[in-house]
Amino acid sequence: MTLARWIAALCLSMGPLAAADDPNRQLARDIFQQLIEINTTDSVGSTTQAAQAMARRLLDAGFPAEDVKVLGPNERKGNLVVSVHGTGTGRKPILIMCHLDVVEARRTDWTTDPFQFVEKDGYFYGRGTQDVKENDAALVADLIRLHREGWRPNRDLIVALTADEEGGQSNGVDWLLKNHRDLIDAEFAINPDAGGVTSAKGKIVNVDVEASEKLYADFEFSVTNPGGHSSLPVPDNAIYHLAGALGKLEKFTFPLDLNPITRTYFERRAPLENGQVKDDMNAILHVPPVAAAVVRLSSDPRYNALLRTTCVATRLNGGHANNALPQLAQANVNCRILPGHSPEEIRRMLVDVVADPKVKVSYVVGDGQVSDRAPETKAFPPVMPSAEILRPLERVAAELWPGAPVIPEMETGASDSTKTVAVGIPSYGINGMAIDQDDIRAHGKDERIRVSSYYDGVEFFYRYLQALLEK
Ligand SMILES: [Zn+2]
């Protein structure tokens, strides 16, 4: 590499907020550190403490007290709701929601203390650096920066930083929708807990917009039997029936089912790949799709999960004594259902797959409760984000990461967007934090984000909010 190219590459990798003495950069770092060091786990942490700390910063920066609210069902599960008043075009507000809670982390599992903000080897380490305090911090830092610059959006903007996305009993989005719908009601929502920037060894590959999510459902396979003495075995055995059912599930594959989002995803992703994967991505888009390409792509769990509904055995329980025939055998089967299909539809398919009347297939309601039938509600049908959302995103992405395409995607897990979508608020996963595709550490040990990626992600929302709300 020539010196000039090396300097150009260095400047690019350092991002637009390169000056270390930039006060906005320092503020973004301080807020990030403060959030990481406030424990917000369900077991011993408090999102109220984090919400109040962020509220304090906004109030100190001059936000009116009536526009900064911390509220929740109890003293540990507070949510922050900030309103930024627009110039008033009569349109409904835009909501940005981002969870404050983090997954549990044990000091003994980690190289550093997960609740200490550590900068090391070009990375920030700490629980929540990828999921998703980096975006909480970016939003608060950007709101303060925009407020100081006197920015007024062209309609109201609501930012909600919330509790219990990862677990716990007090999901903040759910609670706000049920108790203070007026505070967070919006035309559409942006959820930085999904989407984002994909990089490989620090090089930006593409920008993802999460436009659809799979539906989560657990089913219980259970077999009961009168049992008896194990010295007198009979063929009709609960464990054998269950094992047979699980064997059939293992061999069963749900049919390929592309929707507008996954179709666009593979169309735009193919040019970024090479070799067989590139050819296969193009071949599955044929009508009809090339069967061998479907089989090859499906061998990668990431693509398999995009191509179809999946169901997998995750827990097993059976028998009551070594010397007794089992009276009960049970398995949990976890399904991730494509948009457009209901849990009850999948339950009936599982009954057909198992094809054994001795095996009962029930829907797991939760808290140990099961039901003979599953809900008929379908995951929200995939909707491509409108030009109003995409165009500013493409513009800002082109400024920050030239050449990286914006690609709509379907999330194979589920986020808080399921709650807003369920009440009719379309929700899209958008954020500007680049995570290397082979360095995804959310929920894992030594969670980290590249320092330069963090500052670029802060700059992203600063620019995107203005692009989105200033037309
Ligand atoms: Zn998350």
Coordinates of C-alpha atoms and ligand atoms in Angstrom, one line a residue:
M1 CA 0.0 0.0 0.0
T2 CA 1.3 3.5 -0.9
L3 CA 1.7 6.0 1.9
A4 CA -1.2 8.1 0.5
R5 CA -3.5 5.1 0.4
W6 CA -2.3 4.1 3.9
I7 CA -3.2 7.5 5.2
A8 CA -6.6 7.5 3.4
A9 CA -7.3 4.0 4.8
L10 CA -6.3 5.2 8.3
C11 CA -8.6 8.3 8.1
L12 CA -11.5 6.1 6.9
S13 CA -11.0 3.6 9.7
M14 CA -10.8 6.3 12.3
G15 CA -14.2 7.6 11.2
P16 CA -15.6 11.1 10.9
L17 CA -15.1 11.9 14.6
A18 CA -11.4 11.5 14.4
A19 CA -10.3 14.3 16.7
A20 CA -9.8 12.8 20.1
D21 CA -10.4 16.2 21.8
D22 CA -13.8 16.6 20.1
P23 CA -16.2 17.4 23.0
N24 CA -19.0 15.4 21.4
R25 CA -16.8 12.4 21.2
Q26 CA -15.8 12.8 24.8
L27 CA -19.4 13.1 25.8
A28 CA -20.4 10.0 23.9
R29 CA -17.5 8.1 25.6
D30 CA -18.5 9.3 29.1
I31 CA -22.1 8.3 28.6
F32 CA -21.2 4.9 27.2
Q33 CA -18.9 4.3 30.2
Q34 CA -21.6 5.4 32.7
L35 CA -24.2 3.0 31.1
I36 CA -21.9 0.0 31.0
E37 CA -20.9 0.5 34.7
I38 CA -24.6 0.6 35.8
N39 CA -25.6 -3.0 36.2
T40 CA -29.0 -3.5 34.4
T41 CA -29.3 -7.3 34.6
D42 CA -32.6 -8.7 35.8
S43 CA -31.0 -10.6 38.8
V44 CA -29.4 -7.7 40.7
G45 CA -29.4 -4.7 38.4
S46 CA -31.7 -1.7 37.9
T47 CA -32.8 -0.1 34.6
T48 CA -34.2 2.7 36.8
Q49 CA -30.7 3.7 37.8
A50 CA -29.6 3.8 34.2
A51 CA -32.8 5.7 33.1
Q52 CA -32.3 8.3 35.8
A53 CA -28.6 8.8 35.0
M54 CA -29.6 9.5 31.3
A55 CA -32.5 11.7 32.4
R56 CA -30.0 13.7 34.6
R57 CA -27.7 14.3 31.7
L58 CA -30.6 15.5 29.4
L59 CA -31.9 17.8 32.1
D60 CA -28.4 19.2 32.7
A61 CA -28.1 19.9 29.0
G62 CA -31.3 21.9 29.1
F63 CA -34.1 19.6 28.2
P64 CA -37.4 20.7 29.9
A65 CA -38.3 18.6 32.9
E66 CA -41.8 17.8 31.4
D67 CA -40.2 16.2 28.4
V68 CA -37.9 13.8 30.3
K69 CA -39.8 11.1 32.2
V70 CA -38.6 8.0 34.1
L71 CA -41.5 5.6 34.8
G72 CA -42.1 1.9 35.3
P73 CA -44.0 -0.7 37.2
N74 CA -41.6 -0.9 40.2
E75 CA -38.4 0.8 41.5
R76 CA -36.0 -1.5 39.6
K77 CA -37.6 -1.6 36.1
G78 CA -37.8 2.1 35.1
N79 CA -38.0 3.3 31.5
L80 CA -36.9 6.7 30.2
V81 CA -39.1 8.5 27.7
V82 CA -37.8 11.7 26.1
S83 CA -39.9 13.9 23.8
V84 CA -38.3 16.3 21.3
H85 CA -41.0 18.6 20.0
G86 CA -41.1 19.2 16.3
T87 CA -42.1 22.3 14.4
G88 CA -45.5 20.6 13.9
T89 CA -46.6 19.2 10.6
G90 CA -49.6 17.5 12.1
R91 CA -48.0 14.1 11.5
K92 CA -47.7 11.4 14.2
P93 CA -44.4 11.2 16.0
I94 CA -41.5 8.8 15.2
L95 CA -40.5 6.5 18.1
I96 CA -37.0 5.2 18.7
M97 CA -36.9 2.5 21.3
C98 CA -33.8 0.8 22.7
H99 CA -33.5 -1.5 25.7
L100 CA -31.4 -0.6 28.7
D101 CA -31.2 -4.0 30.3
V102 CA -28.4 -6.5 29.6
V103 CA -28.0 -10.3 29.8
E104 CA -26.3 -11.7 32.9
A105 CA -22.5 -11.9 32.9
R106 CA -20.2 -13.6 35.4
R107 CA -16.9 -12.1 36.4
T108 CA -15.3 -15.5 36.4
D109 CA -16.2 -16.2 32.7
W110 CA -14.8 -12.9 31.5
T111 CA -11.2 -11.7 31.0
T112 CA -12.2 -8.2 32.4
D113 CA -14.9 -7.2 34.8
P114 CA -18.1 -7.2 32.6
F115 CA -19.4 -4.1 34.5
Q116 CA -16.3 -2.1 34.1
F117 CA -15.8 -0.1 30.9
V118 CA -12.4 -1.1 29.6
E119 CA -10.6 0.2 26.5
K120 CA -8.1 -2.3 25.3
D121 CA -6.5 -3.0 21.9
G122 CA -8.8 -0.7 20.0
Y123 CA -12.0 -2.0 21.6
F124 CA -14.4 -1.0 24.4
Y125 CA -15.2 -4.1 26.5
G126 CA -18.1 -4.5 28.9
R127 CA -21.6 -6.2 29.1
G128 CA -23.9 -4.3 26.7
T129 CA -21.2 -2.9 24.4
Q130 CA -22.8 -4.9 21.5
D131 CA -26.3 -5.4 23.0
V132 CA -27.3 -2.6 23.1
K133 CA -26.0 0.1 25.4
E134 CA -23.8 1.4 22.6
N135 CA -27.0 2.6 20.9
D136 CA -28.6 3.9 24.2
A137 CA -25.4 5.9 24.7
A138 CA -25.3 7.1 21.1
L139 CA -28.9 8.3 21.2
V140 CA -28.5 10.2 24.5
A141 CA -25.2 11.8 23.3
D142 CA -26.8 12.8 19.9
L143 CA -29.9 14.2 21.6
I144 CA -27.7 16.4 23.7
R145 CA -25.6 17.5 20.8
L146 CA -28.6 18.3 18.6
H147 CA -30.3 20.2 21.5
R148 CA -27.2 22.3 22.0
E149 CA -27.2 23.1 18.3
G150 CA -30.8 24.2 18.5
W151 CA -32.1 21.5 16.3
R152 CA -35.9 21.1 15.9
P153 CA -37.3 18.1 14.0
N154 CA -40.1 18.6 11.6
R155 CA -42.4 16.4 13.8
D156 CA -42.2 15.1 17.3
L157 CA -39.5 12.5 18.1
I158 CA -39.8 10.2 21.0
V159 CA -36.9 8.2 22.4
A160 CA -37.7 5.4 24.9
L161 CA -34.9 3.5 26.7
T162 CA -36.6 0.5 28.2
A163 CA -36.4 -2.4 30.7
D164 CA -36.5 -6.2 30.4
E165 CA -36.1 -7.0 26.7
E166 CA -33.6 -9.8 27.5
G167 CA -35.7 -11.3 30.3
G168 CA -37.5 -10.5 33.5
Q169 CA -41.2 -9.8 34.0
S170 CA -41.4 -6.1 33.3
N171 CA -40.9 -5.6 29.6
G172 CA -40.7 -1.8 29.2
V173 CA -42.2 -1.5 25.7
D174 CA -45.1 -3.7 26.7
W175 CA -45.6 -1.8 29.9
L176 CA -45.5 1.6 28.2
L177 CA -47.9 0.5 25.5
K178 CA -50.4 -0.8 28.1
N179 CA -50.1 2.1 30.6
H180 CA -48.9 5.1 28.6
R181 CA -49.7 4.5 25.0
D182 CA -50.1 8.2 24.4
L183 CA -46.5 8.8 25.5
I184 CA -44.9 6.5 22.9
D185 CA -47.6 6.4 20.2
A186 CA -46.0 6.8 16.8
E187 CA -46.5 6.4 13.1
F188 CA -43.5 4.0 13.0
A189 CA -40.7 2.9 15.3
I190 CA -37.0 2.5 14.9
N191 CA -35.4 -0.2 17.1
P192 CA -31.6 -0.1 17.1
D193 CA -31.6 -3.5 18.8
A194 CA -31.7 -5.0 15.2
G195 CA -30.2 -4.2 11.9
G196 CA -26.9 -2.4 11.9
V197 CA -23.6 -2.4 10.0
T198 CA -21.9 -5.7 9.0
S199 CA -18.2 -5.6 8.8
A200 CA -15.4 -8.2 8.2
K201 CA -12.1 -7.5 10.0
G202 CA -13.2 -3.9 10.3
K203 CA -14.0 -3.5 6.7
I204 CA -17.6 -2.4 6.1
V205 CA -19.6 -4.9 4.0
N206 CA -23.2 -3.6 4.1
V207 CA -25.8 -1.8 6.2
D208 CA -28.7 -4.0 7.4
V209 CA -32.3 -2.8 7.9
E210 CA -34.4 -5.2 9.9
A211 CA -37.8 -5.1 8.3
S212 CA -39.4 -8.3 9.5
E213 CA -39.0 -10.8 12.4
K214 CA -39.8 -14.5 12.9
L215 CA -42.4 -15.5 15.5
Y216 CA -41.2 -17.4 18.6
A217 CA -43.2 -20.4 19.7
D218 CA -42.6 -23.4 22.0
F219 CA -44.4 -26.7 21.6
E220 CA -44.5 -29.6 24.0
F221 CA -44.4 -33.2 22.7
S222 CA -45.7 -35.4 25.5
V223 CA -46.6 -39.1 25.8
T224 CA -48.3 -40.7 28.8
N225 CA -48.5 -44.4 29.6
P226 CA -49.7 -46.6 32.5
G227 CA -46.1 -47.7 33.1
G228 CA -45.3 -50.8 35.1
H229 CA -42.4 -52.9 36.3
S230 CA -39.4 -52.7 34.0
S231 CA -38.8 -56.5 34.4
L232 CA -42.0 -56.9 32.3
P233 CA -41.5 -54.5 29.3
V234 CA -44.2 -54.0 26.7
P235 CA -43.7 -52.5 23.2
D236 CA -46.0 -49.5 24.1
N237 CA -43.3 -47.3 25.8
A238 CA -43.7 -43.6 26.3
I239 CA -39.9 -42.9 25.7
Y240 CA -39.9 -44.9 22.5
H241 CA -43.0 -43.0 21.2
L242 CA -41.3 -39.7 22.0
A243 CA -38.0 -40.8 20.5
G244 CA -39.8 -41.9 17.3
A245 CA -41.5 -38.5 17.1
L246 CA -38.3 -36.6 17.6
G247 CA -36.6 -38.8 15.0
K248 CA -39.3 -37.8 12.5
L249 CA -38.9 -34.1 13.4
E250 CA -35.1 -34.4 12.9
K251 CA -35.7 -35.6 9.3
F252 CA -38.4 -33.1 8.5
T253 CA -37.6 -29.8 6.8
F254 CA -40.1 -27.0 6.4
P255 CA -40.6 -25.9 2.8
L256 CA -38.6 -23.0 1.3
D257 CA -40.6 -19.9 1.7
L258 CA -39.1 -16.6 0.5
N259 CA -40.9 -13.3 1.2
P260 CA -40.2 -9.8 -0.3
I261 CA -37.7 -9.0 2.5
T262 CA -35.6 -12.3 2.2
R263 CA -35.9 -12.2 -1.6
T264 CA -34.4 -8.7 -1.6
Y265 CA -31.8 -9.7 1.0
F266 CA -30.5 -12.5 -1.2
E267 CA -30.6 -10.3 -4.4
R268 CA -28.5 -7.6 -2.7
R269 CA -26.3 -10.0 -0.7
A270 CA -25.3 -12.2 -3.7
P271 CA -23.0 -9.6 -5.4
L272 CA -21.1 -9.3 -2.1
E273 CA -20.4 -13.0 -2.0
N274 CA -18.3 -15.1 -4.3
G275 CA -18.0 -18.7 -5.6
Q276 CA -20.6 -21.3 -4.8
V277 CA -22.5 -19.2 -2.3
K278 CA -22.9 -16.3 -4.8
D279 CA -24.2 -18.8 -7.4
D280 CA -26.5 -20.5 -4.9
M281 CA -28.0 -17.2 -3.7
N282 CA -28.9 -16.3 -7.3
A283 CA -30.2 -19.8 -8.1
I284 CA -32.7 -19.9 -5.2
L285 CA -34.3 -16.7 -6.6
H286 CA -35.1 -18.6 -9.9
V287 CA -38.7 -19.6 -10.4
P288 CA -38.8 -22.4 -9.5
P289 CA -35.7 -22.3 -7.3
V290 CA -32.8 -24.6 -8.1
A291 CA -33.2 -27.5 -5.6
A292 CA -29.5 -28.3 -5.2
A293 CA -28.8 -24.6 -4.4
V294 CA -31.5 -24.6 -1.8
V295 CA -29.9 -27.7 -0.2
R296 CA -26.4 -26.3 -0.2
L297 CA -27.4 -22.9 1.2
S298 CA -29.5 -24.6 3.9
S299 CA -26.4 -26.3 5.3
D300 CA -25.4 -22.9 6.7
P301 CA -27.6 -22.3 9.7
R302 CA -27.7 -18.6 9.1
Y303 CA -29.2 -19.0 5.6
N304 CA -31.3 -22.0 6.6
A305 CA -33.1 -19.8 9.2
L306 CA -33.9 -17.2 6.5
L307 CA -35.3 -19.7 4.0
R308 CA -37.9 -21.4 6.1
T309 CA -39.6 -21.9 9.5
T310 CA -37.5 -24.0 11.8
C311 CA -38.4 -26.3 14.7
V312 CA -35.8 -27.9 16.9
A313 CA -35.9 -30.1 20.1
T314 CA -34.4 -28.1 22.9
R315 CA -35.3 -30.0 26.2
L316 CA -36.1 -33.5 27.3
N317 CA -37.7 -35.0 30.3
G318 CA -39.0 -38.5 31.0
G319 CA -39.3 -41.5 33.3
H320 CA -39.4 -41.6 37.1
A321 CA -37.3 -44.5 38.2
N322 CA -34.5 -46.7 36.8
N323 CA -36.6 -49.9 37.4
A324 CA -40.0 -48.6 36.2
L325 CA -41.6 -48.3 32.7
P326 CA -41.9 -44.6 32.0
Q327 CA -45.4 -43.0 32.6
L328 CA -44.4 -39.7 31.0
A329 CA -42.0 -38.6 28.3
Q330 CA -41.8 -35.0 27.2
A331 CA -39.7 -32.8 24.9
N332 CA -39.8 -29.1 24.2
V333 CA -39.7 -28.1 20.6
N334 CA -38.7 -24.5 19.8
C335 CA -40.0 -23.0 16.6
R336 CA -39.1 -19.8 14.8
I337 CA -42.0 -19.2 12.4
L338 CA -41.9 -17.2 9.2
P339 CA -44.1 -14.1 8.9
G340 CA -47.5 -15.0 7.4
H341 CA -47.9 -18.2 9.4
S342 CA -49.5 -18.8 12.8
P343 CA -48.4 -21.0 15.7
E344 CA -51.6 -23.1 15.3
E345 CA -50.7 -23.7 11.7
I346 CA -47.3 -24.9 12.7
R347 CA -48.7 -27.0 15.6
R348 CA -51.0 -28.9 13.1
M349 CA -48.0 -29.4 10.8
L350 CA -46.1 -30.9 13.7
V351 CA -49.0 -33.3 14.5
D352 CA -48.8 -34.5 10.9
V353 CA -45.0 -34.9 11.0
V354 CA -45.2 -36.9 14.2
A355 CA -48.1 -39.0 12.9
D356 CA -48.6 -40.8 16.2
P357 CA -51.8 -40.3 18.1
K358 CA -49.9 -41.3 21.3
V359 CA -47.8 -38.1 21.0
K360 CA -49.7 -35.0 22.1
V361 CA -48.5 -31.8 20.6
S362 CA -49.4 -28.8 22.8
Y363 CA -48.6 -25.1 22.7
V364 CA -46.5 -23.8 25.6
V365 CA -48.2 -20.7 26.9
G366 CA -45.5 -20.0 29.5
D367 CA -45.0 -20.5 33.3
G368 CA -45.5 -24.3 32.9
Q369 CA -48.9 -23.9 31.2
V370 CA -49.7 -25.6 28.0
S371 CA -52.7 -25.4 25.7
D372 CA -54.3 -27.9 23.3
R373 CA -54.4 -25.2 20.6
A374 CA -51.9 -22.4 19.7
P375 CA -52.7 -18.8 18.8
E376 CA -54.0 -18.2 15.3
T377 CA -52.2 -14.8 15.1
K378 CA -49.6 -14.6 12.3
A379 CA -46.4 -12.8 12.4
F380 CA -46.8 -9.4 10.9
P381 CA -46.5 -9.7 7.1
P382 CA -43.2 -8.4 5.9
V383 CA -43.4 -4.8 4.7
M384 CA -40.5 -3.1 2.8
P385 CA -39.5 0.0 4.7
S386 CA -40.9 3.1 2.9
A387 CA -38.7 5.5 0.9
E388 CA -39.2 8.0 3.7
I389 CA -37.1 5.7 5.9
L390 CA -34.8 4.1 3.3
R391 CA -33.7 7.2 1.3
P392 CA -32.2 9.1 4.2
L393 CA -30.6 5.9 5.4
E394 CA -29.0 5.3 2.0
R395 CA -27.8 8.9 1.9
V396 CA -26.2 8.8 5.4
A397 CA -24.8 5.3 4.7
A398 CA -23.2 6.6 1.5
E399 CA -21.6 9.4 3.4
L400 CA -20.2 7.3 6.2
W401 CA -19.6 4.0 4.4
P402 CA -19.2 4.6 0.7
G403 CA -20.0 1.6 -1.5
A404 CA -21.7 -0.4 1.3
P405 CA -25.2 -1.3 0.1
V406 CA -28.3 -1.0 2.4
I407 CA -29.9 -4.4 2.6
P408 CA -33.3 -5.2 4.1
E409 CA -33.2 -8.3 6.3
M410 CA -35.5 -10.6 8.3
E411 CA -34.4 -11.2 11.9
T412 CA -34.4 -14.8 12.8
G413 CA -34.7 -14.0 16.5
A414 CA -37.2 -11.6 18.0
S415 CA -36.9 -8.2 19.6
D416 CA -39.1 -5.6 21.2
S417 CA -40.4 -4.7 17.7
T418 CA -42.8 -7.7 18.1
K419 CA -44.6 -5.6 20.8
T420 CA -45.0 -2.4 18.7
V421 CA -45.8 -4.3 15.5
A422 CA -48.6 -6.2 17.4
V423 CA -50.3 -2.9 18.2
G424 CA -50.0 -1.5 14.7
I425 CA -46.8 0.5 14.9
P426 CA -44.5 -0.7 12.0
S427 CA -41.0 -1.1 13.3
Y428 CA -37.6 -1.3 11.7
G429 CA -34.2 -2.3 13.0
I430 CA -31.7 0.4 12.2
N431 CA -28.4 1.5 13.7
G432 CA -24.9 2.5 12.7
M433 CA -22.7 0.3 14.9
A434 CA -20.4 -1.9 12.8
I435 CA -19.9 -5.4 14.3
D436 CA -17.6 -7.9 12.6
Q437 CA -19.6 -10.8 11.4
D438 CA -17.2 -13.3 13.1
D439 CA -17.0 -11.2 16.3
I440 CA -20.7 -11.3 17.5
R441 CA -20.4 -11.5 21.3
A442 CA -23.8 -10.3 22.3
H443 CA -24.9 -12.4 25.3
G444 CA -21.5 -14.0 25.4
K445 CA -18.2 -13.4 27.2
D446 CA -15.8 -10.5 26.6
E447 CA -18.4 -8.5 24.7
R448 CA -16.8 -5.7 22.9
I449 CA -17.1 -3.1 20.1
R450 CA -14.4 -1.5 18.1
V451 CA -13.7 2.0 19.4
S452 CA -13.9 3.5 15.9
S453 CA -17.1 1.6 15.2
Y454 CA -18.7 3.1 18.3
Y455 CA -17.8 6.7 17.3
D456 CA -19.1 6.1 13.7
G457 CA -22.3 4.7 15.1
V458 CA -22.8 7.8 17.3
E459 CA -22.2 10.0 14.2
F460 CA -24.7 7.8 12.3
F461 CA -27.7 8.6 14.5
Y462 CA -26.6 12.3 14.6
R463 CA -26.9 12.5 10.8
Y464 CA -29.8 10.0 10.3
L465 CA -32.1 11.8 12.8
Q466 CA -31.6 15.0 10.9
A467 CA -32.0 13.4 7.5
L468 CA -35.2 11.6 8.6
L469 CA -36.8 14.6 10.4
E470 CA -35.8 17.5 8.3
K471 CA -37.4 17.2 4.9
Ligands
ZN1 ZN -30.7 -6.7 22.5

